[in-house]
PDB file of C-alpha atoms in Angstrom:
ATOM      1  CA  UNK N   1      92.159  96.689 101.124  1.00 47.00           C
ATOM      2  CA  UNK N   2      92.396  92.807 100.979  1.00 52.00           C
ATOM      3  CA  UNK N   3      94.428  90.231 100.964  1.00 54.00           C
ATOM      4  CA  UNK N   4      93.740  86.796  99.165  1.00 56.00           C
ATOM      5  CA  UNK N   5      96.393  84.209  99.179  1.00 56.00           C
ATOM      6  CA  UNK N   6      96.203  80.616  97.347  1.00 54.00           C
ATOM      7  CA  UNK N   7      98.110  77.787  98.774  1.00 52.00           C
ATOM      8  CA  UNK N   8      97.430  75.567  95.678  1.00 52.00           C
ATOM      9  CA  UNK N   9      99.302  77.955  93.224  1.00 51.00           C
ATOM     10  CA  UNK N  10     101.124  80.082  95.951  1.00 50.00           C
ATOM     11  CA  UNK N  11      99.638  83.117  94.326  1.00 48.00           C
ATOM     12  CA  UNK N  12      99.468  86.368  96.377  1.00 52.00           C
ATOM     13  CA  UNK N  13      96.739  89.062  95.465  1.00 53.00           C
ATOM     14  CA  UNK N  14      97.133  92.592  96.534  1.00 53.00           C
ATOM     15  CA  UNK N  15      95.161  95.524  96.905  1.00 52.00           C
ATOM     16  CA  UNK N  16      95.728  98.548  98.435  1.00 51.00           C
ATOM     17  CA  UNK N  17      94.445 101.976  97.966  1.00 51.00           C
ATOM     18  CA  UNK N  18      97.418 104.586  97.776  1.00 52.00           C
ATOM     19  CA  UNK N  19      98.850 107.290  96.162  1.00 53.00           C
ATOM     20  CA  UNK N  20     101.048 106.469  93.235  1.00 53.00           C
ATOM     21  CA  UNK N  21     104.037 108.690  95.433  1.00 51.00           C
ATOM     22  CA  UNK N  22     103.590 106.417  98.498  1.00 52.00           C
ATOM     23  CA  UNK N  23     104.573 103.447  96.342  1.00 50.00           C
ATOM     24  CA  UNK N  24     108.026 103.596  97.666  1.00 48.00           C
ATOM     25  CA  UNK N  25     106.821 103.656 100.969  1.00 49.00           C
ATOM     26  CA  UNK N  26     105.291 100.020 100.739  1.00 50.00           C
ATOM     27  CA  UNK N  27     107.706  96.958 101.390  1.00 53.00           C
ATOM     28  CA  UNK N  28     106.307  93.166 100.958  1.00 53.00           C
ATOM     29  CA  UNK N  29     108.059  90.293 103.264  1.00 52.00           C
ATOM     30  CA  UNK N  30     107.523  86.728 102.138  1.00 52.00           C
ATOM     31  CA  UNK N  31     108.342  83.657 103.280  1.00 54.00           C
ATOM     32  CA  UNK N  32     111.017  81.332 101.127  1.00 56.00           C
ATOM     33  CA  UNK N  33     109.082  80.188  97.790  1.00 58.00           C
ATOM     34  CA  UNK N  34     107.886  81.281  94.463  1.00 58.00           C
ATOM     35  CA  UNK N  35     105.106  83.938  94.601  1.00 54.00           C
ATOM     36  CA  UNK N  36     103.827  86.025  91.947  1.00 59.00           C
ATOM     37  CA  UNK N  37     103.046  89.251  93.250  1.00 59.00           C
ATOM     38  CA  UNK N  38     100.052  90.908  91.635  1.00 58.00           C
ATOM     39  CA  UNK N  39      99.650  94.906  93.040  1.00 60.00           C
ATOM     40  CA  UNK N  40      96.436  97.336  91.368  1.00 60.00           C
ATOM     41  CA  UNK N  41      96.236 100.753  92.906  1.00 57.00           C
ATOM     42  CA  UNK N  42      92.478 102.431  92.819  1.00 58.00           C
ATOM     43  CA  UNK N  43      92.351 105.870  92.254  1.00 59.00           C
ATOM     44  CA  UNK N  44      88.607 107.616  92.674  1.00 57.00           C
ATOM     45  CA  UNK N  45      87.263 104.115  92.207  1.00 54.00           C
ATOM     46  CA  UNK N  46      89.483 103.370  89.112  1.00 53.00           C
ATOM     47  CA  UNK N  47      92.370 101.480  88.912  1.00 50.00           C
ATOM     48  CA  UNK N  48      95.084 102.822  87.217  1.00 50.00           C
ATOM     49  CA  UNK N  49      98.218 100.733  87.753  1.00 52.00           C
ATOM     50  CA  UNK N  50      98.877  96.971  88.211  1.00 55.00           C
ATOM     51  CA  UNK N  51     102.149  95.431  88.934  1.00 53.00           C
ATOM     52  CA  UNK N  52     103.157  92.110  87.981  1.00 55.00           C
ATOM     53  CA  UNK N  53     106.775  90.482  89.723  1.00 49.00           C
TER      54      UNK N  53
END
């Protein structure tokens, strides 16, 4: 799992290893601004989902 965050263009990387059924399970909190939240999901070493907001 890691985390990468740049101040410059307040963009937010996440990954995070996970069933696609625990999705629901995962809540993000932010602080007031404009993020774009980036989320891929590794399956056996292969990522197969990404989620843009």
């Amino acid at each position: 799992m890691s985390l990468n965050i740049g101040s410059e263009k307040r963009t937010l990387s996440y990954h995070y290893q996970v069933q696609p059924s625990r999705f629901e399970e995962i809540e993000f909190y932010f602080l007031p601004g404009k993020y774009k939240l980036s989320l891929e999901f590794y399956e056996d070493k292969g990522k197969f989902h990404k989620y843009d907001v």
